[in-house]
Amino acid sequence: MKFPIEGLYNWYRSTIRNPKYRWWLIIGSLVYLFSPLDISPDFLPIIGWIDDGVILTLLVTEISQLLGERLKSADKNSADSPFNNTTTATATTSEPVDVKAVTVD
């Protein structure tokens, strides 16, 4: 049996990764964080901040993962570019190279 919090986390993660609903969820999370209406009111010390901390943690974690994936894909696309100077034409071919080894005395 899955915990309800795990289901909420999976829903949040799948929704924020959907480009159609991403901005709605980000804006909704920020509104929830700054709204005085919460699951547990903020005027209660520590207990009132737990739900805000969970939402903020989820939001920051998912946005940082999305940005990391975007940077990796951008870096991969730039590495595959034909104008990249770090790769040479011989490095990309699969033909063997015959090298004559010479011993040094």
mmCIF file of C-alpha atoms in Angstrom:
data_model
loop_
_atom_site.group_PDB
_atom_site.id
_atom_site.type_symbol
_atom_site.label_atom_id
_atom_site.label_comp_id
_atom_site.label_asym_id
_atom_site.label_seq_id
_atom_site.Cartn_x
_atom_site.Cartn_y
_atom_site.Cartn_z
ATOM 1 C CA MET A 1 0.000 0.000 0.000
ATOM 2 C CA LYS A 2 1.393 3.368 -0.998
ATOM 3 C CA PHE A 3 1.351 6.294 1.355
ATOM 4 C CA PRO A 4 -0.806 9.269 0.311
ATOM 5 C CA ILE A 5 2.246 11.536 0.482
ATOM 6 C CA GLU A 6 4.081 9.362 -2.036
ATOM 7 C CA GLY A 7 1.109 9.613 -4.380
ATOM 8 C CA LEU A 8 1.075 13.390 -3.955
ATOM 9 C CA TYR A 9 4.790 13.529 -4.711
ATOM 10 C CA ASN A 10 4.391 11.398 -7.846
ATOM 11 C CA TRP A 11 1.485 13.584 -9.021
ATOM 12 C CA TYR A 12 3.474 16.775 -8.383
ATOM 13 C CA ARG A 13 6.519 15.435 -10.205
ATOM 14 C CA SER A 14 4.603 14.195 -13.247
ATOM 15 C CA THR A 15 2.567 17.404 -13.461
ATOM 16 C CA ILE A 16 5.566 19.728 -13.252
ATOM 17 C CA ARG A 17 7.310 17.728 -15.994
ATOM 18 C CA ASN A 18 4.324 18.248 -18.290
ATOM 19 C CA PRO A 19 4.988 21.518 -20.195
ATOM 20 C CA LYS A 20 1.276 22.212 -20.471
ATOM 21 C CA TYR A 21 0.759 22.414 -16.688
ATOM 22 C CA ARG A 22 4.251 23.346 -15.499
ATOM 23 C CA TRP A 23 3.678 27.093 -15.083
ATOM 24 C CA TRP A 24 0.282 26.563 -13.482
ATOM 25 C CA LEU A 25 1.834 24.333 -10.851
ATOM 26 C CA ILE A 26 4.759 26.689 -10.213
ATOM 27 C CA ILE A 27 2.444 29.680 -9.822
ATOM 28 C CA GLY A 28 0.035 27.663 -7.657
ATOM 29 C CA SER A 29 2.895 26.532 -5.413
ATOM 30 C CA LEU A 30 4.143 30.091 -4.994
ATOM 31 C CA VAL A 31 0.641 31.362 -4.238
ATOM 32 C CA TYR A 32 0.243 28.609 -1.640
ATOM 33 C CA LEU A 33 3.568 29.538 -0.031
ATOM 34 C CA PHE A 34 2.662 33.217 0.333
ATOM 35 C CA SER A 35 -1.028 32.712 1.106
ATOM 36 C CA PRO A 36 -2.172 32.913 4.726
ATOM 37 C CA LEU A 37 -4.599 30.042 4.019
ATOM 38 C CA ASP A 38 -2.714 26.775 4.467
ATOM 39 C CA ILE A 39 -3.335 23.219 5.570
ATOM 40 C CA SER A 40 -1.719 24.225 8.851
ATOM 41 C CA PRO A 41 -1.754 27.993 9.553
ATOM 42 C CA ASP A 42 1.613 29.744 9.637
ATOM 43 C CA PHE A 43 0.967 31.496 12.953
ATOM 44 C CA LEU A 44 1.501 28.147 14.699
ATOM 45 C CA PRO A 45 5.239 27.820 15.275
ATOM 46 C CA ILE A 46 7.012 24.970 13.478
ATOM 47 C CA ILE A 47 3.799 23.047 12.704
ATOM 48 C CA GLY A 48 2.606 25.855 10.443
ATOM 49 C CA TRP A 49 5.870 25.919 8.534
ATOM 50 C CA ILE A 50 6.084 22.192 7.786
ATOM 51 C CA ASP A 51 3.643 22.199 4.856
ATOM 52 C CA ASP A 52 5.308 25.286 3.391
ATOM 53 C CA GLY A 53 8.698 23.620 3.740
ATOM 54 C CA VAL A 54 7.490 20.491 1.970
ATOM 55 C CA ILE A 55 5.982 22.458 -0.931
ATOM 56 C CA LEU A 56 9.093 24.653 -1.215
ATOM 57 C CA THR A 57 11.366 21.595 -1.153
ATOM 58 C CA LEU A 58 9.334 19.859 -3.868
ATOM 59 C CA LEU A 59 9.290 22.993 -6.011
ATOM 60 C CA VAL A 60 13.021 23.723 -5.731
ATOM 61 C CA THR A 61 13.986 20.070 -6.240
ATOM 62 C CA GLU A 62 11.891 19.590 -9.354
ATOM 63 C CA ILE A 63 12.877 22.918 -10.933
ATOM 64 C CA SER A 64 16.564 22.228 -10.310
ATOM 65 C CA GLN A 65 16.213 18.765 -11.877
ATOM 66 C CA LEU A 66 14.430 20.237 -14.899
ATOM 67 C CA LEU A 67 17.133 22.877 -15.329
ATOM 68 C CA GLY A 68 19.862 20.256 -14.936
ATOM 69 C CA GLU A 69 18.282 18.067 -17.604
ATOM 70 C CA ARG A 70 17.911 21.055 -19.903
ATOM 71 C CA LEU A 71 21.561 22.021 -19.439
ATOM 72 C CA LYS A 72 22.687 18.445 -20.109
ATOM 73 C CA SER A 73 20.634 18.248 -23.278
ATOM 74 C CA ALA A 74 21.916 21.640 -24.428
ATOM 75 C CA ASP A 75 25.489 20.536 -23.719
ATOM 76 C CA LYS A 76 24.907 17.274 -25.589
ATOM 77 C CA ASN A 77 23.434 19.124 -28.554
ATOM 78 C CA SER A 78 26.401 21.478 -28.679
ATOM 79 C CA ALA A 79 28.806 18.506 -28.516
ATOM 80 C CA ASP A 80 27.013 16.915 -31.484
ATOM 81 C CA SER A 81 27.291 20.124 -33.488
ATOM 82 C CA PRO A 82 29.413 19.890 -36.653
ATOM 83 C CA PHE A 83 31.013 23.232 -35.733
ATOM 84 C CA ASN A 84 32.433 21.956 -32.462
ATOM 85 C CA ASN A 85 36.252 22.087 -32.564
ATOM 86 C CA THR A 86 36.853 19.474 -29.866
ATOM 87 C CA THR A 87 36.118 16.505 -32.112
ATOM 88 C CA THR A 88 37.944 15.604 -35.289
ATOM 89 C CA ALA A 89 36.779 13.691 -38.301
ATOM 90 C CA THR A 90 39.143 10.776 -37.593
ATOM 91 C CA ALA A 91 37.870 10.410 -34.028
ATOM 92 C CA THR A 92 34.331 9.819 -35.207
ATOM 93 C CA THR A 93 35.204 7.109 -37.766
ATOM 94 C CA SER A 94 35.375 3.469 -36.757
ATOM 95 C CA GLU A 95 38.278 2.514 -39.026
ATOM 96 C CA PRO A 96 41.290 0.991 -37.259
ATOM 97 C CA VAL A 97 44.542 2.946 -37.211
ATOM 98 C CA ASP A 98 47.779 1.058 -37.866
ATOM 99 C CA VAL A 99 50.546 2.259 -35.587
ATOM 100 C CA LYS A 100 54.128 1.067 -35.786
ATOM 101 C CA ALA A 101 55.611 0.786 -32.326
ATOM 102 C CA VAL A 102 59.313 1.530 -31.858
ATOM 103 C CA THR A 103 61.275 0.672 -28.735
ATOM 104 C CA VAL A 104 63.382 3.392 -27.200
ATOM 105 C CA ASP A 105 66.811 2.442 -25.796
#
